[in-house]
Amino acid sequence: MKAKDFDRRFDDGEDVSAHLDLRQARRVNTAQKRVNVDFPVWMIEALDREASRLGVTRQSIIKVWLAERLEQASQGTARYMIHDSDD
C-alpha cells in the first residue's frame, strides 16, 4: 500500500493495523523526569474535583492539560494569563 493510501485510510478512521508490523513498533519520547511544583490550594482542589469527575488521577489531569497547552503553543494558538502571587 502506498503511503498516500495509508494516510487517507487512517485519516478516514479506518483500521490500518493489519498494514503495520507491530513487532517493529517502538515507543518514543517516553523518558521521564520528576519535578516538584507548588500549586495554590484552590488549584489542587479544582484539579482533584476534575480528576474525580473523570475517574483519573490528579497527575493524569495535569499531564494531559499541559500536553494540550504545549500543543496549542506550538501551533501558535495558546493564550497565556499568568498570575504569580509570590511577588
Coordinates of C-alpha atoms in Angstrom, one line a residue:
M1 CA 0.0 0.0 0.0
K2 CA 1.3 3.4 -0.9
A3 CA 1.8 5.9 1.9
K4 CA -0.8 8.3 0.4
D5 CA -3.4 5.5 0.5
F6 CA -2.4 4.5 4.1
D7 CA -2.7 8.1 5.3
R8 CA -6.1 8.6 3.6
R9 CA -7.4 5.4 5.2
F10 CA -6.0 6.4 8.6
D11 CA -7.5 9.9 8.3
D12 CA -10.9 8.4 7.3
G13 CA -10.8 6.4 10.6
E14 CA -10.3 3.0 9.0
D15 CA -8.5 0.3 11.0
V16 CA -5.0 0.2 9.4
S17 CA -3.4 -2.1 12.0
A18 CA -3.3 -5.0 9.5
H19 CA -0.9 -3.0 7.4
L20 CA 1.6 -2.4 10.3
D21 CA 4.4 -4.7 11.5
L22 CA 3.8 -4.1 15.2
R23 CA 6.8 -6.4 16.1
Q24 CA 9.0 -3.4 14.9
A25 CA 7.0 -0.8 16.8
R26 CA 8.8 1.3 19.3
R27 CA 7.6 3.9 21.8
V28 CA 9.4 7.3 21.5
N29 CA 9.7 10.2 23.9
T30 CA 9.0 8.0 27.0
A31 CA 11.8 9.3 29.2
Q32 CA 10.5 11.0 32.3
K33 CA 12.0 13.4 34.8
R34 CA 10.4 14.1 38.2
V35 CA 9.8 17.8 39.0
N36 CA 8.3 19.4 42.1
V37 CA 5.7 22.2 41.5
D38 CA 3.9 24.2 44.2
F39 CA 0.3 24.9 43.4
P40 CA -2.2 27.1 45.4
V41 CA -4.7 25.1 47.5
W42 CA -7.6 26.2 45.3
M43 CA -5.9 24.9 42.2
I44 CA -5.2 21.5 43.9
E45 CA -8.9 21.3 44.9
A46 CA -10.1 22.1 41.4
L47 CA -7.7 19.6 39.9
D48 CA -8.9 16.9 42.4
R49 CA -12.5 17.6 41.6
E50 CA -11.9 17.3 37.8
A51 CA -9.8 14.2 38.3
S52 CA -12.5 12.6 40.4
R53 CA -15.2 13.6 37.9
L54 CA -13.2 11.9 35.1
G55 CA -12.1 8.9 37.2
V56 CA -8.4 9.6 36.7
T57 CA -5.5 10.8 38.9
R58 CA -4.5 14.4 39.6
Q59 CA -1.2 13.6 37.8
S60 CA -3.0 12.4 34.7
I61 CA -5.1 15.6 34.5
I62 CA -2.0 17.8 34.9
K63 CA -0.1 15.8 32.2
V64 CA -3.0 15.9 29.7
W65 CA -3.7 19.6 30.2
L66 CA 0.0 20.5 30.0
A67 CA 0.3 18.5 26.8
E68 CA -2.7 20.2 25.3
R69 CA -1.4 23.6 26.2
L70 CA 2.1 22.8 24.8
E71 CA 0.5 21.6 21.6
Q72 CA -1.5 24.8 21.3
A73 CA 1.6 26.8 22.0
S74 CA 3.5 25.0 19.2
Q75 CA 0.6 25.8 16.9
G76 CA 0.6 29.5 18.0
T77 CA -3.0 29.2 19.3
A78 CA -2.3 29.3 23.1
R79 CA -3.4 32.3 25.2
Y80 CA -1.5 32.9 28.4
M81 CA -2.7 34.5 31.6
I82 CA 0.0 34.3 34.3
H83 CA -0.6 35.4 37.9
D84 CA 2.2 35.0 40.3
S85 CA 1.1 35.6 43.9
D86 CA 4.7 35.2 45.2
D87 CA 5.7 38.8 44.1

